[in-house]
Structures are given as structure tokens and as C-alpha cells.
Coordinates of C-alpha atoms in Angstrom, one line a residue:
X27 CA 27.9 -28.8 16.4
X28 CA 30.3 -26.8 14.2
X29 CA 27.6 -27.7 10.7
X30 CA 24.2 -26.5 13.0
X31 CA 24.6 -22.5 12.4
X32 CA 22.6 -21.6 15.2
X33 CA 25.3 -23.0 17.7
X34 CA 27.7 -20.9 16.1
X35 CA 26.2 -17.3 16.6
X36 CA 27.8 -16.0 19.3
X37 CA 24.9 -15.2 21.8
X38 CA 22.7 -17.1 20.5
X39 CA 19.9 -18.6 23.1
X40 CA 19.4 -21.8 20.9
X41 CA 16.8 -22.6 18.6
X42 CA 13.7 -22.6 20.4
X43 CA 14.7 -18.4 20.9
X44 CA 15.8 -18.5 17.4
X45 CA 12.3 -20.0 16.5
X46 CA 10.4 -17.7 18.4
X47 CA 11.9 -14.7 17.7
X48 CA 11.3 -15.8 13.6
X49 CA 7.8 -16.6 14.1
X50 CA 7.2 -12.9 15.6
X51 CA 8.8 -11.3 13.0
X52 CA 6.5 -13.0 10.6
X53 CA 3.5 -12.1 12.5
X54 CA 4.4 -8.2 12.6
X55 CA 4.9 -8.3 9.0
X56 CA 1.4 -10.3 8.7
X57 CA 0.1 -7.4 10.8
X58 CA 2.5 -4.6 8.6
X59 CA 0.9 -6.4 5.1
X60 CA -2.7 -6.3 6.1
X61 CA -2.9 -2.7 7.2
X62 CA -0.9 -1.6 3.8
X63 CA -3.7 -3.6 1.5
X64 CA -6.4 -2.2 3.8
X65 CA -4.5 1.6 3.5
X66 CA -4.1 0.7 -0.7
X67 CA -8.3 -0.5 -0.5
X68 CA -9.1 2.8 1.2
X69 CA -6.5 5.2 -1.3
X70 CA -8.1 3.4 -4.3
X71 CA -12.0 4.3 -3.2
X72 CA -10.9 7.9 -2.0
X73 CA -9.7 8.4 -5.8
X74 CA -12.6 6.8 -7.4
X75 CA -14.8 9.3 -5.5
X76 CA -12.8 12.1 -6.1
X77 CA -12.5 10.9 -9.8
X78 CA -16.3 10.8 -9.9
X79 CA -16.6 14.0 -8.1
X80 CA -14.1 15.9 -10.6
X81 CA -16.1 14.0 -13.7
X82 CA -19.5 15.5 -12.5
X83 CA -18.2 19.0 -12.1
X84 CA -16.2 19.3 -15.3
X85 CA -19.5 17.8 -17.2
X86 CA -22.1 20.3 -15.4
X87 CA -19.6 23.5 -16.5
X88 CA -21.1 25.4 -19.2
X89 CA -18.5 25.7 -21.9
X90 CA -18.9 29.1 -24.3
X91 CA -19.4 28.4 -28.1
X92 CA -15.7 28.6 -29.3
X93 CA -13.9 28.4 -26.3
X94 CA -10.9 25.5 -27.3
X95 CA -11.2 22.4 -25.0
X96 CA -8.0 21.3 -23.3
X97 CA -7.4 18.0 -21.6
X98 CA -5.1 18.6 -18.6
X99 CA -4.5 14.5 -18.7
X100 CA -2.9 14.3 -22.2
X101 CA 0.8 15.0 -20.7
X102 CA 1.2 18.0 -23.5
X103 CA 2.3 21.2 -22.0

């Protein structure tokens, strides 16, 4: 009895309880895992479309001859 760890947590129910409460766990963080991909799936479409959104715009801008162009995306300040 001493070797089986489960008999030696105090309060411990046995390892049916033990069992259970392990199997739960796992299905919450089933339940945790598959909203977070569906949230990451929804993120990653939202900033396509507002990718494709912010592409359209900046192409449909009339630019004056001479005006320098600056790309906001090429980390210089």
C-alpha cells in the first residue's frame, strides 16, 4: 500500500475519484482547446478582411505627382 501513491494522499477518495476527477479535467481542457482554435480561426479571417479592406483603400487613394511614398510596415521610424 505504501508504493500505490494514491493511497498515500491524505484525503484521497481512491482511485476511481482520482480517475474521474482526471478524466474531467481533460474534458474541460478539450472544451478550453477547441474554443481557443475556433477564437484563433475567427482572429485570423477578421485580419484577412481588414487586410483586404486596408489594401483596397490605400490602392483607390490618388497619390499627387511627387509626393514621397512611405511604407508604415517597414519598421523605420
Amino acid at each position: 500500500a505504501a508504493a500505490d501513491p494514491v493511497s498515500v494522499l491524505p484525503g484521497s477518495l481512491g482511485r476511481g475519484s482520482w480517475c474521474h476527477e482526471h478524466d474531467t479535467i481533460h474534458k474541460r481542457l478539450d472544451i478550453i482547446e477547441e474554443k481557443v482554435i475556433k477564437t484563433v480561426e475567427h482572429l485570423e479571417s477578421e485580419v484577412k478582411s481588414l487586410l483586404n479592406i486596408i489594401s483596397e483603400t490605400t490602392s483607390n487613394i490618388p497619390i499627387a505627382p511627387g509626393t514621397p511614398l512611405i511604407d508604415i510596415f517597414d519598421g523605420k521610424s
